[in-house]
């Protein structure tokens, strides 16, 4: 049976947005992220992180820098009894015009096929309109834009909901 999933952007949704975060020491979880994920699990959702990491392609940090942060982040989730099913990232610079970098839907469609995900029953949470567009184009209509990352244009978003941060998502995702 297809599973339902919460797709999370990383920077600005899980952790505070820092320009091209490259070190574990600069990684700060956004308040309430663990409680939110526990809530998602209790409703039967799996959780997948989908993140643009063009800092790799631009040469600002290495793939190994990224892996260190990712490994540490997953350990912290584990400590809090949260299972992140996968983290899918695009390492490419925009100039490469790959199919994975959001607003393209490549990473979402890859996850959908790999895990047999019912996109209609799934949700996506992002801090940029490109997260919302990528989600919609992969068949996710349940989209949430958060104010906890990049500054957003609330009058010009196609997101279904706009909330302060992932901390408030339990008011919207209730089944
Ligand atoms: Zn890419």
PDB file of C-alpha atoms and ligand atoms in Angstrom:
ATOM      1  CA  UNK A   1       0.000   0.000   0.000  1.00  0.00           C
ATOM      2  CA  UNK A   2       1.276   3.473  -0.828  1.00  0.00           C
ATOM      3  CA  UNK A   3       2.503   5.403   2.181  1.00  0.00           C
ATOM      4  CA  UNK A   4       1.873   9.004   3.183  1.00  0.00           C
ATOM      5  CA  UNK A   5       4.794  11.262   3.784  1.00  0.00           C
ATOM      6  CA  UNK A   6       5.690  14.654   5.177  1.00  0.00           C
ATOM      7  CA  UNK A   7       8.286  16.249   2.922  1.00  0.00           C
ATOM      8  CA  UNK A   8      10.439  18.782   4.743  1.00  0.00           C
ATOM      9  CA  UNK A   9      12.785  21.319   3.291  1.00  0.00           C
ATOM     10  CA  UNK A  10      15.883  21.580   5.500  1.00  0.00           C
ATOM     11  CA  UNK A  11      17.309  25.093   5.810  1.00  0.00           C
ATOM     12  CA  UNK A  12      14.658  27.464   7.185  1.00  0.00           C
ATOM     13  CA  UNK A  13      12.259  24.645   8.094  1.00  0.00           C
ATOM     14  CA  UNK A  14      14.270  22.204  10.252  1.00  0.00           C
ATOM     15  CA  UNK A  15      17.177  24.491  11.094  1.00  0.00           C
ATOM     16  CA  UNK A  16      17.630  28.237  11.126  1.00  0.00           C
ATOM     17  CA  UNK A  17      18.532  29.644   7.750  1.00  0.00           C
ATOM     18  CA  UNK A  18      22.210  30.583   7.600  1.00  0.00           C
ATOM     19  CA  UNK A  19      23.604  31.533   4.271  1.00  0.00           C
ATOM     20  CA  UNK A  20      25.207  28.359   2.889  1.00  0.00           C
ATOM     21  CA  UNK A  21      25.442  26.479   6.173  1.00  0.00           C
ATOM     22  CA  UNK A  22      28.625  24.414   6.071  1.00  0.00           C
ATOM     23  CA  UNK A  23      29.459  23.497   9.675  1.00  0.00           C
ATOM     24  CA  UNK A  24      27.693  21.413  12.307  1.00  0.00           C
ATOM     25  CA  UNK A  25      28.470  24.141  14.868  1.00  0.00           C
ATOM     26  CA  UNK A  26      26.323  26.593  12.910  1.00  0.00           C
ATOM     27  CA  UNK A  27      23.359  24.211  12.716  1.00  0.00           C
ATOM     28  CA  UNK A  28      20.539  25.353  15.011  1.00  0.00           C
ATOM     29  CA  UNK A  29      17.306  23.406  15.144  1.00  0.00           C
ATOM     30  CA  UNK A  30      14.181  25.521  14.887  1.00  0.00           C
ATOM     31  CA  UNK A  31      12.129  25.370  18.072  1.00  0.00           C
ATOM     32  CA  UNK A  32       9.471  22.660  18.056  1.00  0.00           C
ATOM     33  CA  UNK A  33      10.792  20.626  15.149  1.00  0.00           C
ATOM     34  CA  UNK A  34      11.126  17.410  17.155  1.00  0.00           C
ATOM     35  CA  UNK A  35       7.629  17.669  18.658  1.00  0.00           C
ATOM     36  CA  UNK A  36       6.225  18.320  15.191  1.00  0.00           C
ATOM     37  CA  UNK A  37       7.925  15.218  13.788  1.00  0.00           C
ATOM     38  CA  UNK A  38       6.734  13.056  16.695  1.00  0.00           C
ATOM     39  CA  UNK A  39       3.239  14.315  15.868  1.00  0.00           C
ATOM     40  CA  UNK A  40       3.683  13.348  12.187  1.00  0.00           C
ATOM     41  CA  UNK A  41       4.819   9.863  13.199  1.00  0.00           C
ATOM     42  CA  UNK A  42       1.823   9.493  15.517  1.00  0.00           C
ATOM     43  CA  UNK A  43      -0.450  10.165  12.525  1.00  0.00           C
ATOM     44  CA  UNK A  44       1.335   7.497  10.507  1.00  0.00           C
ATOM     45  CA  UNK A  45       3.460   9.688   8.256  1.00  0.00           C
ATOM     46  CA  UNK A  46       6.965   8.888   7.174  1.00  0.00           C
ATOM     47  CA  UNK A  47       9.314  11.851   6.925  1.00  0.00           C
ATOM     48  CA  UNK A  48      11.630  12.720   4.039  1.00  0.00           C
ATOM     49  CA  UNK A  49      13.924  15.734   3.808  1.00  0.00           C
ATOM     50  CA  UNK A  50      14.407  17.301   0.390  1.00  0.00           C
ATOM     51  CA  UNK A  51      17.031  20.009   0.147  1.00  0.00           C
ATOM     52  CA  UNK A  52      18.817  22.134  -2.432  1.00  0.00           C
ATOM     53  CA  UNK A  53      22.520  22.250  -1.550  1.00  0.00           C
ATOM     54  CA  UNK A  54      23.948  24.305  -4.377  1.00  0.00           C
ATOM     55  CA  UNK A  55      26.714  25.462  -2.019  1.00  0.00           C
ATOM     56  CA  UNK A  56      28.420  22.219  -3.077  1.00  0.00           C
ATOM     57  CA  UNK A  57      28.189  22.939  -6.791  1.00  0.00           C
ATOM     58  CA  UNK A  58      29.160  26.551  -6.237  1.00  0.00           C
ATOM     59  CA  UNK A  59      32.274  25.403  -4.357  1.00  0.00           C
ATOM     60  CA  UNK A  60      31.313  27.061  -1.041  1.00  0.00           C
ATOM     61  CA  UNK A  61      31.574  23.764   0.820  1.00  0.00           C
ATOM     62  CA  UNK A  62      32.305  20.155  -0.082  1.00  0.00           C
ATOM     63  CA  UNK A  63      30.073  17.136  -0.346  1.00  0.00           C
ATOM     64  CA  UNK A  64      31.894  15.761   2.679  1.00  0.00           C
ATOM     65  CA  UNK A  65      31.061  18.942   4.671  1.00  0.00           C
ATOM     66  CA  UNK A  66      27.428  18.384   3.729  1.00  0.00           C
ATOM     67  CA  UNK A  67      27.574  14.704   4.722  1.00  0.00           C
ATOM     68  CA  UNK A  68      28.987  15.586   8.147  1.00  0.00           C
ATOM     69  CA  UNK A  69      26.082  17.936   8.834  1.00  0.00           C
ATOM     70  CA  UNK A  70      23.586  15.398   7.534  1.00  0.00           C
ATOM     71  CA  UNK A  71      25.007  12.587   9.644  1.00  0.00           C
ATOM     72  CA  UNK A  72      24.916  14.766  12.761  1.00  0.00           C
ATOM     73  CA  UNK A  73      21.372  15.959  12.029  1.00  0.00           C
ATOM     74  CA  UNK A  74      20.100  12.395  11.617  1.00  0.00           C
ATOM     75  CA  UNK A  75      21.737  11.404  14.888  1.00  0.00           C
ATOM     76  CA  UNK A  76      19.888  14.210  16.677  1.00  0.00           C
ATOM     77  CA  UNK A  77      16.587  13.113  15.140  1.00  0.00           C
ATOM     78  CA  UNK A  78      17.319   9.545  16.215  1.00  0.00           C
ATOM     79  CA  UNK A  79      17.987  10.632  19.783  1.00  0.00           C
ATOM     80  CA  UNK A  80      14.509  12.132  19.761  1.00  0.00           C
ATOM     81  CA  UNK A  81      12.936   8.922  18.463  1.00  0.00           C
ATOM     82  CA  UNK A  82      12.329  10.348  15.011  1.00  0.00           C
ATOM     83  CA  UNK A  83      13.069   8.318  11.941  1.00  0.00           C
ATOM     84  CA  UNK A  84      13.928  10.320   8.838  1.00  0.00           C
ATOM     85  CA  UNK A  85      13.280   7.839   6.041  1.00  0.00           C
ATOM     86  CA  UNK A  86      15.559   9.591   3.581  1.00  0.00           C
ATOM     87  CA  UNK A  87      17.362  12.827   2.892  1.00  0.00           C
ATOM     88  CA  UNK A  88      17.493  13.704  -0.774  1.00  0.00           C
ATOM     89  CA  UNK A  89      19.712  16.588  -1.839  1.00  0.00           C
ATOM     90  CA  UNK A  90      20.643  18.391  -5.009  1.00  0.00           C
ATOM     91  CA  UNK A  91      24.340  19.321  -5.016  1.00  0.00           C
ATOM     92  CA  UNK A  92      24.227  21.134  -8.349  1.00  0.00           C
ATOM     93  CA  UNK A  93      24.720  24.809  -9.071  1.00  0.00           C
ATOM     94  CA  UNK A  94      21.791  26.485 -10.855  1.00  0.00           C
ATOM     95  CA  UNK A  95      23.940  26.887 -13.991  1.00  0.00           C
ATOM     96  CA  UNK A  96      23.811  23.129 -14.502  1.00  0.00           C
ATOM     97  CA  UNK A  97      20.041  23.239 -15.012  1.00  0.00           C
ATOM     98  CA  UNK A  98      19.589  19.777 -13.512  1.00  0.00           C
ATOM     99  CA  UNK A  99      16.188  18.173 -13.011  1.00  0.00           C
ATOM    100  CA  UNK A 100      16.569  17.846  -9.243  1.00  0.00           C
ATOM    101  CA  UNK A 101      17.098  21.421  -8.064  1.00  0.00           C
ATOM    102  CA  UNK A 102      13.847  22.890  -6.755  1.00  0.00           C
ATOM    103  CA  UNK A 103      11.604  24.394  -8.232  1.00  0.00           C
ATOM    104  CA  UNK A 104      12.006  21.293 -10.411  1.00  0.00           C
ATOM    105  CA  UNK A 105      10.284  18.218  -9.038  1.00  0.00           C
ATOM    106  CA  UNK A 106      12.992  15.624  -9.642  1.00  0.00           C
ATOM    107  CA  UNK A 107      13.740  14.843  -5.998  1.00  0.00           C
ATOM    108  CA  UNK A 108      10.055  14.534  -5.099  1.00  0.00           C
ATOM    109  CA  UNK A 109       9.347  12.223  -8.030  1.00  0.00           C
ATOM    110  CA  UNK A 110      12.400  10.121  -7.183  1.00  0.00           C
ATOM    111  CA  UNK A 111      11.084   9.686  -3.620  1.00  0.00           C
ATOM    112  CA  UNK A 112       7.572   8.946  -4.860  1.00  0.00           C
ATOM    113  CA  UNK A 113       8.816   6.085  -7.043  1.00  0.00           C
ATOM    114  CA  UNK A 114      11.370   4.748  -4.569  1.00  0.00           C
ATOM    115  CA  UNK A 115       8.960   4.501  -1.628  1.00  0.00           C
ATOM    116  CA  UNK A 116       5.583   4.238  -3.373  1.00  0.00           C
ATOM    117  CA  UNK A 117       4.262   7.446  -1.837  1.00  0.00           C
ATOM    118  CA  UNK A 118       0.674   8.602  -2.149  1.00  0.00           C
ATOM    119  CA  UNK A 119       1.325  12.252  -2.977  1.00  0.00           C
ATOM    120  CA  UNK A 120      -2.332  13.205  -2.511  1.00  0.00           C
ATOM    121  CA  UNK A 121      -2.192  12.141   1.130  1.00  0.00           C
ATOM    122  CA  UNK A 122       1.205  13.721   1.680  1.00  0.00           C
ATOM    123  CA  UNK A 123       2.293  17.180   2.795  1.00  0.00           C
ATOM    124  CA  UNK A 124       5.180  19.453   1.980  1.00  0.00           C
ATOM    125  CA  UNK A 125       6.623  22.167   4.233  1.00  0.00           C
ATOM    126  CA  UNK A 126       9.025  24.761   2.849  1.00  0.00           C
ATOM    127  CA  UNK A 127      10.248  28.299   3.397  1.00  0.00           C
ATOM    128  CA  UNK A 128      10.487  29.278  -0.270  1.00  0.00           C
ATOM    129  CA  UNK A 129       7.999  29.466  -3.089  1.00  0.00           C
ATOM    130  CA  UNK A 130      10.290  27.127  -5.052  1.00  0.00           C
ATOM    131  CA  UNK A 131       9.568  24.423  -2.432  1.00  0.00           C
ATOM    132  CA  UNK A 132       5.855  24.916  -2.974  1.00  0.00           C
ATOM    133  CA  UNK A 133       6.081  24.871  -6.778  1.00  0.00           C
ATOM    134  CA  UNK A 134       8.255  21.749  -6.809  1.00  0.00           C
ATOM    135  CA  UNK A 135       5.785  20.016  -4.493  1.00  0.00           C
ATOM    136  CA  UNK A 136       2.724  20.981  -6.497  1.00  0.00           C
ATOM    137  CA  UNK A 137       4.283  19.831  -9.739  1.00  0.00           C
ATOM    138  CA  UNK A 138       4.924  16.423  -8.223  1.00  0.00           C
ATOM    139  CA  UNK A 139       1.286  16.017  -7.202  1.00  0.00           C
ATOM    140  CA  UNK A 140       1.308  17.348  -3.625  1.00  0.00           C
ATOM    141  CA  UNK A 141      -1.507  19.821  -3.049  1.00  0.00           C
ATOM    142  CA  UNK A 142      -1.109  19.974   0.750  1.00  0.00           C
ATOM    143  CA  UNK A 143       1.564  22.624   0.961  1.00  0.00           C
ATOM    144  CA  UNK A 144       2.693  24.803   3.862  1.00  0.00           C
ATOM    145  CA  UNK A 145       4.922  27.850   3.609  1.00  0.00           C
ATOM    146  CA  UNK A 146       6.663  28.835   6.845  1.00  0.00           C
ATOM    147  CA  UNK A 147       7.859  32.247   7.992  1.00  0.00           C
ATOM    148  CA  UNK A 148      10.861  30.777   9.832  1.00  0.00           C
ATOM    149  CA  UNK A 149      13.317  30.896   6.932  1.00  0.00           C
ATOM    150  CA  UNK A 150      13.771  33.164   3.939  1.00  0.00           C
ATOM    151  CA  UNK A 151      11.472  36.167   3.814  1.00  0.00           C
ATOM    152  CA  UNK A 152       8.341  35.240   1.922  1.00  0.00           C
ATOM    153  CA  UNK A 153       5.695  37.067  -0.088  1.00  0.00           C
ATOM    154  CA  UNK A 154       2.484  35.962   1.563  1.00  0.00           C
ATOM    155  CA  UNK A 155       0.306  37.794  -0.947  1.00  0.00           C
ATOM    156  CA  UNK A 156       1.872  35.957  -3.836  1.00  0.00           C
ATOM    157  CA  UNK A 157       2.132  32.319  -2.833  1.00  0.00           C
ATOM    158  CA  UNK A 158       0.275  29.276  -4.047  1.00  0.00           C
ATOM    159  CA  UNK A 159       0.829  27.503  -0.732  1.00  0.00           C
ATOM    160  CA  UNK A 160      -2.325  26.170   0.866  1.00  0.00           C
ATOM    161  CA  UNK A 161      -1.284  27.430   4.309  1.00  0.00           C
ATOM    162  CA  UNK A 162       1.193  29.969   5.665  1.00  0.00           C
ATOM    163  CA  UNK A 163       2.324  29.563   9.287  1.00  0.00           C
ATOM    164  CA  UNK A 164       5.078  30.897  11.546  1.00  0.00           C
ATOM    165  CA  UNK A 165       7.079  27.692  11.729  1.00  0.00           C
ATOM    166  CA  UNK A 166       6.947  23.910  11.749  1.00  0.00           C
ATOM    167  CA  UNK A 167       6.051  24.253  15.442  1.00  0.00           C
ATOM    168  CA  UNK A 168       2.518  25.304  14.393  1.00  0.00           C
ATOM    169  CA  UNK A 169       1.998  22.551  11.830  1.00  0.00           C
ATOM    170  CA  UNK A 170       0.131  20.339  14.314  1.00  0.00           C
ATOM    171  CA  UNK A 171      -2.792  22.767  14.027  1.00  0.00           C
ATOM    172  CA  UNK A 172      -3.030  22.062  10.311  1.00  0.00           C
ATOM    173  CA  UNK A 173      -1.892  18.478   9.888  1.00  0.00           C
ATOM    174  CA  UNK A 174      -4.370  16.640  12.084  1.00  0.00           C
ATOM    175  CA  UNK A 175      -5.058  13.407  10.257  1.00  0.00           C
TER     176      UNK A 175
HETATM  177 ZN1  LIG B   1      20.382  18.883  -9.094  1.00  0.00          ZN
END
